[in-house]
PDB file of C-alpha atoms and ligand atoms in Angstrom:
ATOM      1  CA  MET V   1      -0.017  -0.113  -0.258  1.00 53.00           C
ATOM      2  CA  ASN V   2       1.238   3.593  -0.918  1.00 56.00           C
ATOM      3  CA  SER V   3       1.138   6.526   1.148  1.00 58.00           C
ATOM      4  CA  GLU V   4      -2.557   7.357  -0.593  1.00 83.00           C
ATOM      5  CA  THR V   5      -3.651   4.057   0.912  1.00 96.00           C
ATOM      6  CA  PRO V   6      -6.242   4.826   3.589  1.00 98.00           C
ATOM      7  CA  ARG V   7      -5.313   4.726   7.347  1.00 98.00           C
ATOM      8  CA  ILE V   8      -7.967   2.676   9.169  1.00 98.00           C
ATOM      9  CA  VAL V   9      -7.554   2.959  13.213  1.00 99.00           C
ATOM     10  CA  VAL V  10      -9.336   0.663  15.418  1.00 98.00           C
ATOM     11  CA  THR V  11      -8.969   2.063  18.939  1.00 98.00           C
ATOM     12  CA  ARG V  12      -9.382  -1.163  20.812  1.00 98.00           C
ATOM     13  CA  ALA V  13      -8.940  -4.756  19.842  1.00 98.00           C
ATOM     14  CA  LEU V  14     -11.610  -6.580  18.028  1.00 97.00           C
ATOM     15  CA  PRO V  15     -11.775 -10.181  16.828  1.00 96.00           C
ATOM     16  CA  PRO V  16      -9.080 -10.373  13.764  1.00 96.00           C
ATOM     17  CA  ALA V  17     -11.207 -12.352  11.624  1.00 97.00           C
ATOM     18  CA  ALA V  18     -13.862  -9.387  11.723  1.00 98.00           C
ATOM     19  CA  LEU V  19     -11.428  -6.930  10.768  1.00 98.00           C
ATOM     20  CA  GLU V  20     -10.165  -9.090   7.984  1.00 98.00           C
ATOM     21  CA  PRO V  21     -11.957  -7.254   5.019  1.00 98.00           C
ATOM     22  CA  LEU V  22     -10.527  -3.990   6.132  1.00 98.00           C
ATOM     23  CA  HIS V  23      -7.110  -5.381   5.017  1.00 98.00           C
ATOM     24  CA  SER V  24      -8.031  -4.778   1.418  1.00 98.00           C
ATOM     25  CA  VAL V  25      -8.937  -1.234   1.662  1.00 98.00           C
ATOM     26  CA  GLY V  26      -6.656   0.312   3.630  1.00 98.00           C
ATOM     27  CA  SER V  27      -3.845  -0.156   6.175  1.00 98.00           C
ATOM     28  CA  VAL V  28      -4.887  -1.070   9.581  1.00 98.00           C
ATOM     29  CA  TRP V  29      -3.842   0.196  13.168  1.00 98.00           C
ATOM     30  CA  VAL V  30      -5.343  -1.581  16.044  1.00 98.00           C
ATOM     31  CA  SER V  31      -4.516  -0.211  19.475  1.00 98.00           C
ATOM     32  CA  PRO V  32      -1.980  -2.305  21.252  1.00 98.00           C
ATOM     33  CA  HIS V  33      -3.475  -1.427  24.698  1.00 98.00           C
ATOM     34  CA  ASP V  34      -5.671  -3.658  26.691  1.00 96.00           C
ATOM     35  CA  ARG V  35      -7.640  -0.443  27.754  1.00 98.00           C
ATOM     36  CA  PRO V  36      -9.372   2.518  26.479  1.00 98.00           C
ATOM     37  CA  LEU V  37      -7.252   5.024  24.974  1.00 98.00           C
ATOM     38  CA  THR V  38      -6.487   8.240  26.656  1.00 98.00           C
ATOM     39  CA  VAL V  39      -7.436  11.462  24.800  1.00 98.00           C
ATOM     40  CA  ASP V  40      -3.645  12.142  24.239  1.00 98.00           C
ATOM     41  CA  GLU V  41      -3.053   8.829  22.455  1.00 98.00           C
ATOM     42  CA  LEU V  42      -6.486   8.795  20.962  1.00 98.00           C
ATOM     43  CA  HIS V  43      -5.554  12.236  19.252  1.00 98.00           C
ATOM     44  CA  ALA V  44      -2.484  11.071  18.016  1.00 98.00           C
ATOM     45  CA  ALA V  45      -3.610   7.488  16.810  1.00 98.00           C
ATOM     46  CA  VAL V  46      -6.094   9.081  14.515  1.00 98.00           C
ATOM     47  CA  ARG V  47      -3.772  11.505  12.965  1.00 98.00           C
ATOM     48  CA  GLY V  48      -4.169  10.993   9.399  1.00 98.00           C
ATOM     49  CA  ALA V  49      -6.820   8.493   9.445  1.00 98.00           C
ATOM     50  CA  SER V  50      -9.555   7.722   6.635  1.00 98.00           C
ATOM     51  CA  ALA V  51     -11.620   5.759   9.254  1.00 98.00           C
ATOM     52  CA  ILE V  52     -12.145   5.407  12.922  1.00 98.00           C
ATOM     53  CA  ILE V  53     -13.678   2.279  14.398  1.00 99.00           C
ATOM     54  CA  SER V  54     -14.544   3.569  17.729  1.00 98.00           C
ATOM     55  CA  MET V  55     -15.570   1.706  20.962  1.00 98.00           C
ATOM     56  CA  LEU V  56     -18.240   3.465  23.742  1.00 98.00           C
ATOM     57  CA  THR V  57     -15.488   4.331  25.868  1.00 98.00           C
ATOM     58  CA  ASP V  58     -13.972   6.941  23.243  1.00 98.00           C
ATOM     59  CA  ARG V  59     -15.095  10.280  23.143  1.00 98.00           C
ATOM     60  CA  ILE V  60     -15.415  11.286  19.541  1.00 98.00           C
ATOM     61  CA  ASP V  61     -15.699  14.843  19.465  1.00 98.00           C
ATOM     62  CA  ASP V  62     -14.665  17.746  17.366  1.00 98.00           C
ATOM     63  CA  ASP V  63     -11.355  17.908  18.819  1.00 98.00           C
ATOM     64  CA  ALA V  64     -10.871  14.204  17.855  1.00 98.00           C
ATOM     65  CA  VAL V  65     -12.157  14.659  14.191  1.00 98.00           C
ATOM     66  CA  ALA V  66      -9.974  17.714  14.051  1.00 98.00           C
ATOM     67  CA  ALA V  67      -6.448  15.736  15.278  1.00 98.00           C
ATOM     68  CA  ALA V  68      -7.907  13.004  12.547  1.00 98.00           C
ATOM     69  CA  GLY V  69      -7.749  15.741   9.803  1.00 98.00           C
ATOM     70  CA  PRO V  70      -9.305  16.057   6.455  1.00 98.00           C
ATOM     71  CA  ASN V  71      -9.003  12.676   5.210  1.00 98.00           C
ATOM     72  CA  LEU V  72     -11.425  11.357   7.500  1.00 98.00           C
ATOM     73  CA  LYS V  73     -14.439   9.850   5.829  1.00 98.00           C
ATOM     74  CA  ILE V  74     -16.415   7.631   8.626  1.00 98.00           C
ATOM     75  CA  VAL V  75     -16.448   7.307  12.462  1.00 98.00           C
ATOM     76  CA  ALA V  76     -17.832   3.647  12.814  1.00 98.00           C
ATOM     77  CA  ASN V  77     -19.077   3.381  16.371  1.00 98.00           C
ATOM     78  CA  THR V  78     -18.780  -0.349  17.668  1.00 98.00           C
ATOM     79  CA  ALA V  79     -22.260  -0.190  19.768  1.00 98.00           C
ATOM     80  CA  VAL V  80     -25.810   0.915  19.244  1.00 98.00           C
ATOM     81  CA  GLY V  81     -25.432   3.589  21.615  1.00 97.00           C
ATOM     82  CA  TYR V  82     -23.845   6.671  20.368  1.00 98.00           C
ATOM     83  CA  ASP V  83     -23.451   9.436  23.134  1.00 98.00           C
ATOM     84  CA  ASN V  84     -19.996   8.953  23.212  1.00 98.00           C
ATOM     85  CA  LEU V  85     -20.068  10.639  19.876  1.00 98.00           C
ATOM     86  CA  ASP V  86     -20.181  14.488  18.796  1.00 98.00           C
ATOM     87  CA  VAL V  87     -22.370  13.361  15.921  1.00 98.00           C
ATOM     88  CA  PRO V  88     -23.403  17.249  15.117  1.00 97.00           C
ATOM     89  CA  ALA V  89     -19.659  17.945  15.093  1.00 97.00           C
ATOM     90  CA  ILE V  90     -18.485  14.876  13.410  1.00 98.00           C
ATOM     91  CA  THR V  91     -21.226  15.433  10.503  1.00 97.00           C
ATOM     92  CA  ARG V  92     -20.278  19.537  10.433  1.00 96.00           C
ATOM     93  CA  ARG V  93     -17.073  18.346   9.389  1.00 97.00           C
ATOM     94  CA  GLY V  94     -18.548  16.087   6.751  1.00 96.00           C
ATOM     95  CA  VAL V  95     -17.931  12.971   8.057  1.00 98.00           C
ATOM     96  CA  LEU V  96     -20.560  10.106   8.471  1.00 98.00           C
ATOM     97  CA  ALA V  97     -21.192   8.189  11.826  1.00 98.00           C
ATOM     98  CA  SER V  98     -22.417   4.539  12.040  1.00 98.00           C
ATOM     99  CA  ASN V  99     -23.301   2.380  14.800  1.00 98.00           C
ATOM    100  CA  THR V 100     -24.553  -1.142  15.176  1.00 98.00           C
ATOM    101  CA  PRO V 101     -28.381  -1.491  15.695  1.00 97.00           C
ATOM    102  CA  GLY V 102     -30.031  -4.384  15.503  1.00 97.00           C
ATOM    103  CA  VAL V 103     -27.332  -7.048  16.074  1.00 98.00           C
ATOM    104  CA  LEU V 104     -27.588  -7.022  19.682  1.00 98.00           C
ATOM    105  CA  VAL V 105     -30.935  -6.508  20.594  1.00 98.00           C
ATOM    106  CA  ASP V 106     -31.507 -10.342  21.605  1.00 98.00           C
ATOM    107  CA  ALA V 107     -28.482 -10.342  23.557  1.00 98.00           C
ATOM    108  CA  THR V 108     -29.642  -7.285  25.406  1.00 98.00           C
ATOM    109  CA  ALA V 109     -32.974  -8.265  25.999  1.00 98.00           C
ATOM    110  CA  ASP V 110     -31.539 -11.508  27.571  1.00 98.00           C
ATOM    111  CA  LEU V 111     -29.313  -9.659  29.718  1.00 99.00           C
ATOM    112  CA  THR V 112     -32.254  -7.517  31.006  1.00 99.00           C
ATOM    113  CA  MET V 113     -34.471 -10.579  32.087  1.00 98.00           C
ATOM    114  CA  THR V 114     -31.141 -12.038  33.628  1.00 98.00           C
ATOM    115  CA  LEU V 115     -30.714  -8.796  35.856  1.00 99.00           C
ATOM    116  CA  LEU V 116     -34.637  -8.920  36.189  1.00 98.00           C
ATOM    117  CA  LEU V 117     -34.537 -12.334  37.649  1.00 98.00           C
ATOM    118  CA  THR V 118     -31.613 -11.951  39.340  1.00 98.00           C
ATOM    119  CA  VAL V 119     -32.310  -9.356  41.610  1.00 98.00           C
ATOM    120  CA  THR V 120     -36.200 -10.486  41.841  1.00 98.00           C
ATOM    121  CA  ARG V 121     -35.112 -14.038  43.081  1.00 98.00           C
ATOM    122  CA  ARG V 122     -32.009 -12.601  45.077  1.00 98.00           C
ATOM    123  CA  VAL V 123     -29.788 -15.242  43.437  1.00 98.00           C
ATOM    124  CA  ALA V 124     -26.797 -13.120  43.958  1.00 98.00           C
ATOM    125  CA  GLU V 125     -27.552 -12.411  47.309  1.00 98.00           C
ATOM    126  CA  GLY V 126     -27.796 -15.939  47.783  1.00 98.00           C
ATOM    127  CA  ASP V 127     -24.735 -16.610  46.018  1.00 98.00           C
ATOM    128  CA  ARG V 128     -22.757 -14.446  48.136  1.00 98.00           C
ATOM    129  CA  LEU V 129     -24.205 -16.551  51.199  1.00 98.00           C
ATOM    130  CA  VAL V 130     -23.243 -19.637  49.821  1.00 98.00           C
ATOM    131  CA  ARG V 131     -19.672 -18.796  49.030  1.00 98.00           C
ATOM    132  CA  SER V 132     -19.329 -16.963  52.459  1.00 98.00           C
ATOM    133  CA  GLY V 133     -19.970 -20.330  54.125  1.00 98.00           C
ATOM    134  CA  THR V 134     -22.807 -19.170  56.623  1.00 98.00           C
ATOM    135  CA  PRO V 135     -24.983 -22.121  57.538  1.00 98.00           C
ATOM    136  CA  TRP V 136     -28.254 -22.271  55.989  1.00 98.00           C
ATOM    137  CA  SER V 137     -31.124 -24.567  55.654  1.00 98.00           C
ATOM    138  CA  TRP V 138     -34.313 -24.506  53.538  1.00 98.00           C
ATOM    139  CA  ASP V 139     -37.385 -22.981  55.520  1.00 97.00           C
ATOM    140  CA  ILE V 140     -40.783 -21.826  54.311  1.00 98.00           C
ATOM    141  CA  ALA V 141     -39.478 -18.179  54.683  1.00 98.00           C
ATOM    142  CA  PHE V 142     -35.971 -18.183  53.770  1.00 98.00           C
ATOM    143  CA  MET V 143     -34.649 -15.787  51.354  1.00 98.00           C
ATOM    144  CA  LEU V 144     -38.227 -15.099  49.556  1.00 98.00           C
ATOM    145  CA  GLY V 145     -37.943 -13.154  46.230  1.00 98.00           C
ATOM    146  CA  SER V 146     -40.888 -11.538  44.208  1.00 98.00           C
ATOM    147  CA  GLY V 147     -42.705 -13.553  41.284  1.00 98.00           C
ATOM    148  CA  LEU V 148     -43.132 -12.103  38.207  1.00 98.00           C
ATOM    149  CA  GLN V 149     -46.233 -13.236  36.481  1.00 98.00           C
ATOM    150  CA  GLY V 150     -49.194 -10.872  36.711  1.00 98.00           C
ATOM    151  CA  LYS V 151     -46.653  -8.001  37.536  1.00 98.00           C
ATOM    152  CA  GLN V 152     -46.600  -5.022  35.549  1.00 98.00           C
ATOM    153  CA  LEU V 153     -43.081  -3.916  33.531  1.00 98.00           C
ATOM    154  CA  GLY V 154     -42.542  -0.579  32.849  1.00 98.00           C
ATOM    155  CA  ILE V 155     -40.507  -0.225  29.737  1.00 98.00           C
ATOM    156  CA  VAL V 156     -39.097   3.290  29.248  1.00 98.00           C
ATOM    157  CA  GLY V 157     -37.703   3.574  25.686  1.00 98.00           C
ATOM    158  CA  MET V 158     -39.830   1.304  23.146  1.00 98.00           C
ATOM    159  CA  GLY V 159     -36.997   0.788  20.485  1.00 97.00           C
ATOM    160  CA  SER V 160     -36.212  -2.505  19.431  1.00 97.00           C
ATOM    161  CA  ILE V 161     -34.275  -3.615  22.498  1.00 98.00           C
ATOM    162  CA  GLY V 162     -37.224  -2.492  24.454  1.00 98.00           C
ATOM    163  CA  GLN V 163     -39.846  -4.392  22.285  1.00 97.00           C
ATOM    164  CA  ALA V 164     -37.676  -7.669  22.649  1.00 98.00           C
ATOM    165  CA  VAL V 165     -37.705  -7.378  26.350  1.00 98.00           C
ATOM    166  CA  ALA V 166     -41.608  -6.963  26.318  1.00 98.00           C
ATOM    167  CA  ARG V 167     -41.946 -10.180  24.417  1.00 97.00           C
ATOM    168  CA  ARG V 168     -39.818 -11.917  26.884  1.00 98.00           C
ATOM    169  CA  ALA V 169     -41.500 -10.394  29.833  1.00 98.00           C
ATOM    170  CA  ALA V 170     -44.839 -11.582  28.359  1.00 98.00           C
ATOM    171  CA  ALA V 171     -43.730 -15.082  28.327  1.00 98.00           C
ATOM    172  CA  PHE V 172     -43.118 -15.131  31.608  1.00 98.00           C
ATOM    173  CA  GLY V 173     -46.605 -13.793  32.398  1.00 98.00           C
ATOM    174  CA  MET V 174     -45.894 -10.164  32.991  1.00 98.00           C
ATOM    175  CA  ASP V 175     -48.155  -7.221  31.564  1.00 98.00           C
ATOM    176  CA  VAL V 176     -46.200  -4.718  29.740  1.00 98.00           C
ATOM    177  CA  VAL V 177     -46.456  -0.968  29.642  1.00 98.00           C
ATOM    178  CA  HIS V 178     -44.292   1.477  27.942  1.00 98.00           C
ATOM    179  CA  HIS V 179     -43.336   5.287  27.580  1.00 98.00           C
ATOM    180  CA  SER V 180     -41.660   6.109  24.399  1.00 96.00           C
ATOM    181  CA  ARG V 181     -40.186   9.300  22.818  1.00 91.00           C
ATOM    182  CA  ARG V 182     -42.125   8.557  19.397  1.00 89.00           C
ATOM    183  CA  PRO V 183     -45.499   6.600  19.697  1.00 89.00           C
ATOM    184  CA  VAL V 184     -45.087   3.063  18.880  1.00 92.00           C
ATOM    185  CA  ASP V 185     -47.671   0.216  18.244  1.00 91.00           C
ATOM    186  CA  VAL V 186     -46.709  -2.637  19.991  1.00 91.00           C
ATOM    187  CA  ASP V 187     -48.801  -5.925  20.533  1.00 90.00           C
ATOM    188  CA  GLY V 188     -49.349  -6.912  24.132  1.00 92.00           C
ATOM    189  CA  SER V 189     -48.304  -3.409  25.498  1.00 96.00           C
ATOM    190  CA  HIS V 190     -50.177  -0.173  26.203  1.00 95.00           C
ATOM    191  CA  PRO V 191     -48.220   3.256  26.248  1.00 97.00           C
ATOM    192  CA  LEU V 192     -48.437   5.354  29.140  1.00 97.00           C
ATOM    193  CA  PRO V 193     -47.224   8.703  30.392  1.00 97.00           C
ATOM    194  CA  LEU V 194     -43.904   8.327  32.302  1.00 98.00           C
ATOM    195  CA  ASP V 195     -45.281   9.590  35.718  1.00 98.00           C
ATOM    196  CA  GLU V 196     -48.104   7.002  35.617  1.00 98.00           C
ATOM    197  CA  LEU V 197     -45.472   4.351  34.483  1.00 98.00           C
ATOM    198  CA  LEU V 198     -43.313   4.770  37.142  1.00 98.00           C
ATOM    199  CA  ALA V 199     -46.397   4.754  39.819  1.00 98.00           C
ATOM    200  CA  THR V 200     -48.043   1.371  38.782  1.00 98.00           C
ATOM    201  CA  SER V 201     -45.271  -0.525  37.365  1.00 98.00           C
ATOM    202  CA  ASP V 202     -43.419  -3.346  39.714  1.00 98.00           C
ATOM    203  CA  VAL V 203     -40.478  -3.269  37.677  1.00 99.00           C
ATOM    204  CA  VAL V 204     -39.148  -0.253  35.636  1.00 99.00           C
ATOM    205  CA  SER V 205     -36.547  -1.241  32.734  1.00 99.00           C
ATOM    206  CA  LEU V 206     -34.948   1.891  30.952  1.00 98.00           C
ATOM    207  CA  HIS V 207     -34.435   1.362  27.302  1.00 98.00           C
ATOM    208  CA  CYS V 208     -33.943   4.481  26.225  1.00 98.00           C
ATOM    209  CA  PRO V 209     -30.809   6.158  24.438  1.00 97.00           C
ATOM    210  CA  LEU V 210     -28.495   8.570  26.951  1.00 98.00           C
ATOM    211  CA  THR V 211     -29.692  12.251  25.521  1.00 97.00           C
ATOM    212  CA  PRO V 212     -29.691  15.698  27.198  1.00 97.00           C
ATOM    213  CA  GLU V 213     -33.251  14.969  27.720  1.00 97.00           C
ATOM    214  CA  THR V 214     -32.694  11.694  29.579  1.00 98.00           C
ATOM    215  CA  ARG V 215     -29.808  12.197  31.826  1.00 98.00           C
ATOM    216  CA  HIS V 216     -30.902  11.817  35.328  1.00 98.00           C
ATOM    217  CA  LEU V 217     -34.576  11.128  33.673  1.00 98.00           C
ATOM    218  CA  ILE V 218     -34.739   8.395  37.233  1.00 98.00           C
ATOM    219  CA  ASP V 219     -33.711  10.941  39.704  1.00 98.00           C
ATOM    220  CA  ALA V 220     -34.703  11.200  43.415  1.00 98.00           C
ATOM    221  CA  ASP V 221     -38.273  12.204  42.663  1.00 98.00           C
ATOM    222  CA  ALA V 222     -39.019   9.740  39.760  1.00 98.00           C
ATOM    223  CA  LEU V 223     -37.676   7.060  42.431  1.00 98.00           C
ATOM    224  CA  ARG V 224     -40.195   8.567  45.102  1.00 98.00           C
ATOM    225  CA  ALA V 225     -42.934   8.364  42.582  1.00 98.00           C
ATOM    226  CA  MET V 226     -42.170   4.651  42.066  1.00 98.00           C
ATOM    227  CA  LYS V 227     -44.343   1.919  43.392  1.00 97.00           C
ATOM    228  CA  ARG V 228     -43.530   0.942  46.858  1.00 95.00           C
ATOM    229  CA  GLY V 229     -41.628  -2.345  46.415  1.00 96.00           C
ATOM    230  CA  ALA V 230     -40.688  -1.836  42.731  1.00 98.00           C
ATOM    231  CA  TYR V 231     -37.580  -2.612  40.832  1.00 98.00           C
ATOM    232  CA  LEU V 232     -35.552  -0.851  38.389  1.00 99.00           C
ATOM    233  CA  ILE V 233     -33.521  -2.377  35.740  1.00 99.00           C
ATOM    234  CA  ASN V 234     -30.862  -0.291  33.477  1.00 99.00           C
ATOM    235  CA  THR V 235     -29.113  -1.841  30.591  1.00 98.00           C
ATOM    236  CA  ALA V 236     -29.425   1.516  28.930  1.00 98.00           C
ATOM    237  CA  ARG V 237     -26.764   3.731  29.841  1.00 98.00           C
ATOM    238  CA  GLY V 238     -25.760   5.032  33.556  1.00 98.00           C
ATOM    239  CA  PRO V 239     -26.082   8.803  33.444  1.00 98.00           C
ATOM    240  CA  ILE V 240     -30.102   7.954  33.069  1.00 98.00           C
ATOM    241  CA  VAL V 241     -30.173   7.342  36.312  1.00 98.00           C
ATOM    242  CA  ASP V 242     -29.240   9.632  39.361  1.00 98.00           C
ATOM    243  CA  GLU V 243     -26.706   7.056  41.286  1.00 98.00           C
ATOM    244  CA  ALA V 244     -26.401   8.534  44.266  1.00 98.00           C
ATOM    245  CA  ALA V 245     -30.253   9.130  44.373  1.00 98.00           C
ATOM    246  CA  LEU V 246     -30.695   5.271  43.423  1.00 98.00           C
ATOM    247  CA  ALA V 247     -28.146   4.207  46.064  1.00 98.00           C
ATOM    248  CA  ALA V 248     -30.075   6.280  48.959  1.00 98.00           C
ATOM    249  CA  ALA V 249     -33.630   4.842  47.606  1.00 98.00           C
ATOM    250  CA  LEU V 250     -32.250   0.966  47.696  1.00 98.00           C
ATOM    251  CA  ALA V 251     -30.988   1.942  51.348  1.00 98.00           C
ATOM    252  CA  ASP V 252     -33.978   3.394  52.391  1.00 98.00           C
ATOM    253  CA  GLY V 253     -36.395   1.117  51.045  1.00 98.00           C
ATOM    254  CA  THR V 254     -38.027   3.639  48.619  1.00 98.00           C
ATOM    255  CA  ILE V 255     -37.797   0.885  46.280  1.00 98.00           C
ATOM    256  CA  ALA V 256     -37.005  -2.887  46.782  1.00 98.00           C
ATOM    257  CA  GLY V 257     -33.928  -3.556  44.503  1.00 98.00           C
ATOM    258  CA  ALA V 258     -31.998  -2.747  41.103  1.00 99.00           C
ATOM    259  CA  GLY V 259     -30.272  -5.013  38.392  1.00 99.00           C
ATOM    260  CA  LEU V 260     -27.572  -2.475  36.686  1.00 99.00           C
ATOM    261  CA  ASP V 261     -25.400  -3.200  33.617  1.00 98.00           C
ATOM    262  CA  VAL V 262     -24.265   0.346  33.448  1.00 98.00           C
ATOM    263  CA  TYR V 263     -22.943   3.356  35.525  1.00 98.00           C
ATOM    264  CA  GLU V 264     -22.889   6.944  35.809  1.00 98.00           C
ATOM    265  CA  ASN V 265     -19.056   7.190  35.522  1.00 97.00           C
ATOM    266  CA  GLU V 266     -18.426   3.689  33.897  1.00 97.00           C
ATOM    267  CA  PRO V 267     -16.504   1.671  35.367  1.00 97.00           C
ATOM    268  CA  GLU V 268     -16.592   3.578  38.493  1.00 97.00           C
ATOM    269  CA  VAL V 269     -19.311   2.483  40.633  1.00 98.00           C
ATOM    270  CA  HIS V 270     -21.026   4.412  43.221  1.00 97.00           C
ATOM    271  CA  ASP V 271     -19.643   3.242  46.771  1.00 97.00           C
ATOM    272  CA  ASP V 272     -22.861   2.918  48.253  1.00 97.00           C
ATOM    273  CA  LEU V 273     -24.261   0.717  45.364  1.00 98.00           C
ATOM    274  CA  ARG V 274     -21.231  -1.922  45.956  1.00 97.00           C
ATOM    275  CA  ARG V 275     -22.457  -2.161  49.860  1.00 97.00           C
ATOM    276  CA  LEU V 276     -26.005  -2.921  49.296  1.00 98.00           C
ATOM    277  CA  ASP V 277     -27.475  -6.435  48.989  1.00 97.00           C
ATOM    278  CA  ASN V 278     -30.509  -5.315  46.913  1.00 98.00           C
ATOM    279  CA  VAL V 279     -28.949  -4.492  43.788  1.00 98.00           C
ATOM    280  CA  VAL V 280     -27.274  -6.797  41.136  1.00 98.00           C
ATOM    281  CA  LEU V 281     -24.223  -4.937  39.433  1.00 98.00           C
ATOM    282  CA  ALA V 282     -22.808  -6.275  36.315  1.00 98.00           C
ATOM    283  CA  PRO V 283     -19.835  -5.061  34.450  1.00 98.00           C
ATOM    284  CA  HIS V 284     -21.942  -3.561  31.128  1.00 98.00           C
ATOM    285  CA  LEU V 285     -22.474  -7.112  29.475  1.00 98.00           C
ATOM    286  CA  GLY V 286     -25.317  -6.641  27.780  1.00 98.00           C
ATOM    287  CA  SER V 287     -24.192  -7.381  24.486  1.00 98.00           C
ATOM    288  CA  ALA V 288     -21.476  -9.661  25.518  1.00 98.00           C
ATOM    289  CA  THR V 289     -22.130 -12.619  23.722  1.00 98.00           C
ATOM    290  CA  VAL V 290     -19.180 -14.198  21.253  1.00 97.00           C
ATOM    291  CA  GLU V 291     -22.126 -14.220  18.600  1.00 98.00           C
ATOM    292  CA  THR V 292     -23.188 -10.641  19.328  1.00 98.00           C
ATOM    293  CA  ARG V 293     -19.819  -8.948  19.699  1.00 98.00           C
ATOM    294  CA  THR V 294     -18.505 -10.607  16.412  1.00 98.00           C
ATOM    295  CA  ARG V 295     -21.755  -9.149  14.749  1.00 98.00           C
ATOM    296  CA  MET V 296     -21.356  -5.943  16.025  1.00 98.00           C
ATOM    297  CA  ALA V 297     -17.282  -5.794  14.694  1.00 98.00           C
ATOM    298  CA  GLU V 298     -18.161  -6.901  11.487  1.00 98.00           C
ATOM    299  CA  LEU V 299     -21.326  -4.381  11.049  1.00 98.00           C
ATOM    300  CA  ALA V 300     -18.645  -1.845  12.097  1.00 98.00           C
ATOM    301  CA  VAL V 301     -16.160  -3.058   9.516  1.00 98.00           C
ATOM    302  CA  ASP V 302     -18.965  -3.248   6.608  1.00 98.00           C
ATOM    303  CA  ASN V 303     -19.678   0.510   7.626  1.00 98.00           C
ATOM    304  CA  VAL V 304     -15.925   1.406   7.209  1.00 98.00           C
ATOM    305  CA  VAL V 305     -15.437  -0.821   3.838  1.00 98.00           C
ATOM    306  CA  ALA V 306     -18.836   0.441   2.155  1.00 98.00           C
ATOM    307  CA  VAL V 307     -17.609   3.997   2.573  1.00 98.00           C
ATOM    308  CA  LEU V 308     -14.049   3.953   1.842  1.00 98.00           C
ATOM    309  CA  THR V 309     -15.002   2.026  -1.464  1.00 98.00           C
ATOM    310  CA  GLY V 310     -17.873   4.700  -2.377  1.00 97.00           C
ATOM    311  CA  LYS V 311     -21.192   2.854  -1.134  1.00 97.00           C
ATOM    312  CA  ASP V 312     -23.592   3.404   1.372  1.00 97.00           C
ATOM    313  CA  ALA V 313     -22.898   2.764   4.774  1.00 98.00           C
ATOM    314  CA  PRO V 314     -24.942  -0.191   6.165  1.00 98.00           C
ATOM    315  CA  THR V 315     -26.161   1.566   9.377  1.00 98.00           C
ATOM    316  CA  PRO V 316     -25.587   5.290   9.257  1.00 98.00           C
ATOM    317  CA  ILE V 317     -26.411   7.253  12.291  1.00 97.00           C
ATOM    318  CA  SER V 318     -29.634   8.998  11.521  1.00 70.00           C
ATOM    319  CA  VAL V 319     -30.181  12.171  14.262  1.00 56.00           C
ATOM    320  CA  PRO V 320     -33.683  12.581  14.514  1.00 45.00           C
ATOM    321  CA  SER V 321     -34.357  16.081  13.608  1.00 38.00           C
ATOM    322  CA  SER V 322     -35.532  18.377  16.333  1.00 33.00           C
TER     323      SER V 322
HETATM  324  C1  LIG I   1     -24.028  -0.470  22.857  1.00 53.87           C
HETATM  325  O1  LIG I   1     -23.936  -1.105  22.012  1.00 53.87           O
HETATM  326  O2  LIG I   1     -24.589   0.718  23.175  1.00 53.87           O
HETATM  327  C2  LIG I   1     -23.871  -1.270  24.274  1.00 53.87           C
HETATM  328  O3  LIG I   1     -24.114  -0.877  25.251  1.00 53.87           O
HETATM  329  C3  LIG I   1     -22.733  -2.053  24.214  1.00 53.87           C
HETATM  330  O4  LIG I   1     -22.790  -3.395  25.151  1.00 53.87           O
END
């Protein structure tokens, strides 16, 4: 490849087989670090790049795009969520942004149900008890959890992941309601205003994107508005929930429990949450299956190959006009 060869920057290792198609369209640099790049490392790495394959841990803002320079054609985010991209800034500089929708719907919905079951049936708490060697024995009132049948699940954000969760919850015998930015018609679920959904749901599950409007959507007031004894599940983005307010609500019994996969200052987790027994904490595993992560990498690569060969990107980010 000569000096005209497009430089493709991959900010963190992806499955080598998924990266294969990139080698026929450019010279590929993959970060050698087993951690996110620092801002300085990212800006140095992207210099002269025609394409960046980014992770949700990279902040791709105007400075990053400026650091890349005029060759940059695409930022392909290896995630469906793209709150780490400054899409208006990227677009202003004539660069296309893409994400990986669709391929992680089932994995994320499965993990949502995993957290829901784990917290309502106290599985992680039980696991800690057994491992601790504390004596225990079966007894009619021992470690009782909460059943799901006939309970109401309130889904906030009824996109494809919310809908996949709704299908699974219905199979568990739950009644489903939802609150969504845009009206959506989903069999077996009816829309509710957010305050009504919070006041009536036994479990609230978050599936909306992180935007200025949804940051701290679930704050102390929203938690107080939830039904007594309800549970909160978050597999969307951490900052949608005010983590300090959640820790307080879990500690004083305002809500019964929570299942979290994402955190406000990821990978940091609020100290109080780590001390509480009624919250299940997963390390952002929503899409973490071999099959799904491979498809995400392949889709990011497909977007880059398409753009560098003058074709339409399969999954460009289309920003809803305000
Ligand atoms: C996404 O794609 O946005 C998920 O959070 C990745 O697990």
